Coordinates of C-alpha atoms and ligand atoms in Angstrom, one line a residue:
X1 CA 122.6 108.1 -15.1
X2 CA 124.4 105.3 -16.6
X3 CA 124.1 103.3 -20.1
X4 CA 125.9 100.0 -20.3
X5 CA 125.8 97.7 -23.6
X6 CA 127.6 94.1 -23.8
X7 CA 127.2 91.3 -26.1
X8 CA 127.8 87.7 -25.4
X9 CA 127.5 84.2 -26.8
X10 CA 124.8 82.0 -25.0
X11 CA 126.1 78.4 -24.4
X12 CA 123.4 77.4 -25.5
X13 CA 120.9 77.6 -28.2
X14 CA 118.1 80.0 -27.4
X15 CA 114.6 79.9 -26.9
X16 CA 112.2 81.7 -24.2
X17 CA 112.6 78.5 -21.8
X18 CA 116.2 79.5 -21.6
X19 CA 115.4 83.0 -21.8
X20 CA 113.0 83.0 -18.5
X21 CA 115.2 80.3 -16.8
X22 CA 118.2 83.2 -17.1
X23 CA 116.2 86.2 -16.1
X24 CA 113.9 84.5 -14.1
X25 CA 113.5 87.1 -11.3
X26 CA 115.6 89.7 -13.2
X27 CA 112.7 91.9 -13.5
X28 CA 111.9 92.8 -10.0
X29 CA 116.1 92.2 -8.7
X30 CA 116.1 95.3 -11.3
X31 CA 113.6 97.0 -10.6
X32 CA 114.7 97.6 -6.8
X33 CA 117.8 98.5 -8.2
X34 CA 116.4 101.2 -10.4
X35 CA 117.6 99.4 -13.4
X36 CA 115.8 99.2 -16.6
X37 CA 117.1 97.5 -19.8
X38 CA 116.5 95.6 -22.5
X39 CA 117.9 92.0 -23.8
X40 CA 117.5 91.3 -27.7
X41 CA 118.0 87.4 -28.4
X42 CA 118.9 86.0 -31.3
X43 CA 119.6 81.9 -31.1
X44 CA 123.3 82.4 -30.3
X45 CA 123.5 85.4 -28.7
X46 CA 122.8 88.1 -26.2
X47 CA 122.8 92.1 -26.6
X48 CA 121.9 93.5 -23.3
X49 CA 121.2 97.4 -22.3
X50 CA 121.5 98.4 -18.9
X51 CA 120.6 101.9 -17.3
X52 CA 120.9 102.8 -13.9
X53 CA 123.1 104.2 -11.5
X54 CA 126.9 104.1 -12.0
X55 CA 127.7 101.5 -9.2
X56 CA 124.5 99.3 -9.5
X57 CA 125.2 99.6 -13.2
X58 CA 128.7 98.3 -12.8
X59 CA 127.8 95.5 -9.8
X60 CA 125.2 93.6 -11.8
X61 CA 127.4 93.8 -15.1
X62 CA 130.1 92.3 -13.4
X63 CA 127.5 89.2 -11.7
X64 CA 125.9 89.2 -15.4
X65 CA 129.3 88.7 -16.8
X66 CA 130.4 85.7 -14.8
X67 CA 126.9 83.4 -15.5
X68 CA 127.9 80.4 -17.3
X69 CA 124.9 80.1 -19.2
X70 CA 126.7 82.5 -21.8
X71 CA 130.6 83.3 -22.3
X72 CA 132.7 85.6 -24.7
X73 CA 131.1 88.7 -23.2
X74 CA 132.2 92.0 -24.9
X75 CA 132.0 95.3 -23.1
X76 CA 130.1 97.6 -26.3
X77 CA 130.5 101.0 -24.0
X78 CA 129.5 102.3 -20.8
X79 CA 128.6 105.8 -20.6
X80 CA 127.1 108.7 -18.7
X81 CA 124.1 110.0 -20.7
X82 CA 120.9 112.5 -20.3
X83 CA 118.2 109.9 -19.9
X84 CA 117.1 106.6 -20.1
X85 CA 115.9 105.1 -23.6
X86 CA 114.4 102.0 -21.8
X87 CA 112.5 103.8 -18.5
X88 CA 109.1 101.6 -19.0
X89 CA 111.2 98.6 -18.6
X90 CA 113.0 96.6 -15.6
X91 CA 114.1 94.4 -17.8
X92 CA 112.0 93.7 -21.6
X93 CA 113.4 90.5 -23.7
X94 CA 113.2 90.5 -27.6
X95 CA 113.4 87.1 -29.2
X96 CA 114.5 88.0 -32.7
X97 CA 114.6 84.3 -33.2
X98 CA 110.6 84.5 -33.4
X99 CA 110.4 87.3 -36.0
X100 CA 109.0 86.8 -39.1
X101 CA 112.0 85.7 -42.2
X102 CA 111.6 89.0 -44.0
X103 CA 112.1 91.4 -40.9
X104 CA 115.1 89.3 -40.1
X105 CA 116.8 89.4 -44.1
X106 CA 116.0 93.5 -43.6
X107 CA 118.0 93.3 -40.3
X108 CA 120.7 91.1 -42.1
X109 CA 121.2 93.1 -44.6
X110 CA 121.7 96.5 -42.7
X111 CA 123.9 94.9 -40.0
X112 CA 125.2 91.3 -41.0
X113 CA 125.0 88.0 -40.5
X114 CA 125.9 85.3 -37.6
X115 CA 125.3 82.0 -37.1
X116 CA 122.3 82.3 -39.6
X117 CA 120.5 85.5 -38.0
X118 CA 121.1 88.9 -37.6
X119 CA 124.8 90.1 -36.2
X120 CA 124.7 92.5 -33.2
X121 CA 127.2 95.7 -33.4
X122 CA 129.8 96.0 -31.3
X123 CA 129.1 99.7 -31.8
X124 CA 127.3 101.5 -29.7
X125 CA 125.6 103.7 -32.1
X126 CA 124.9 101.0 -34.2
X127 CA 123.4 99.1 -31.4
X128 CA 120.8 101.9 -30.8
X129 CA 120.0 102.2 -34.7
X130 CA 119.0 98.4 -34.7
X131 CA 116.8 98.8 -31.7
X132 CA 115.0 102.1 -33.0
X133 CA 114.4 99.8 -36.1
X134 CA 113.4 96.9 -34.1
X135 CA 110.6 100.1 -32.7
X136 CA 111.4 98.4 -29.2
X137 CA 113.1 101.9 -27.8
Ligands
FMN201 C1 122.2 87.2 -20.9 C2 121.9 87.4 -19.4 C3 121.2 88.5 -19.0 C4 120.9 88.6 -17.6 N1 120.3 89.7 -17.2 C5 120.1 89.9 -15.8 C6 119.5 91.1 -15.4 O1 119.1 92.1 -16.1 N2 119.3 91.2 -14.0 C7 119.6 90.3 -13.1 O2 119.4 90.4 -11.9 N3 120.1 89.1 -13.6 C8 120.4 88.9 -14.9 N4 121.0 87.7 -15.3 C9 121.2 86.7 -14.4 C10 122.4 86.9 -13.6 O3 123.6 86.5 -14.3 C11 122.3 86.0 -12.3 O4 122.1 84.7 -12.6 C12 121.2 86.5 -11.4 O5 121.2 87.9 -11.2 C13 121.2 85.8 -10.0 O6 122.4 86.0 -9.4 P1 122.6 85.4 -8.0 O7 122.4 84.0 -8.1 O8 124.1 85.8 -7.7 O9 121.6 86.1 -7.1 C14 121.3 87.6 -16.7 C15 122.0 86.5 -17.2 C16 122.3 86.3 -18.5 C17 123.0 85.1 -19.0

């Protein structure tokens, strides 16, 4: 079992029009793949987990990585692990966009800011301590 994290800049701002135009049928393409995941949104950019087997891990990464809905995509880790932290979910989106102000200052404060919300690690333990405080894992 594989875990891959990436973060990327959408080229676009985002809502969840954009958001289900880009994984449209993401959910069930996953799903036969035996990939689960999550996406956390904020309105500039992406943080995407993916679990799964090594290869279909590393195949929809690479189709992920050339959309040109988003660019400056940075690898975060990809790593063999126990388990999967995401197994209800083919693929599960988080606007963080929508939370309420004070959820969002918390999350600024304990991780940064970017483009006027929450910055996304580049760490990959960082990266699972924001979603066990975002309670999404
Ligand atoms: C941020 C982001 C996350 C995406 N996540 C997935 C995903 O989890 N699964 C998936 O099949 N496609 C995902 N896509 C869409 C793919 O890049 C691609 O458009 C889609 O798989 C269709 O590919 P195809 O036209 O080559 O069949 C994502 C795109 C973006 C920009």
């Amino acid at each position: 079992m594989y875990r891959l994290i990436y973060k990327s800049r959408s080229r676009l701002p985002i809502d969840w029009d954009f958001i289900h135009e880009l994984i449209g049928s993401s959910g069930e393409k996953n799903e036969d793949k035996g990939i689960t995941g999550i996406l956390l949104a904020s309105r500039s950019h992406f943080l995407q987990v993916l679990e799964g087997d090594f290869d279909e891990v590393n195949r929809l990464f690479l189709r992920i990585a050339r959309d040109e809905r988003h660019d400056e995509v940075q690898l975060i880790s990809f790593n063999c692990v126990e388990s999967r932290l995401f197994g209800g979910w083919s693929m599960h989106a988080v606007g963080i966009f929508e939370f309420k102000e004070g959820l969002v200052s918390d999350l600024i404060e304990r991780y940064g800011e970017e483009e006027g919300s929450v910055r996304f690690p580049v760490e990959d333990w960082k990266v699972l301590a924001m979603i066990s405080d975002l309670r999404v894992g």
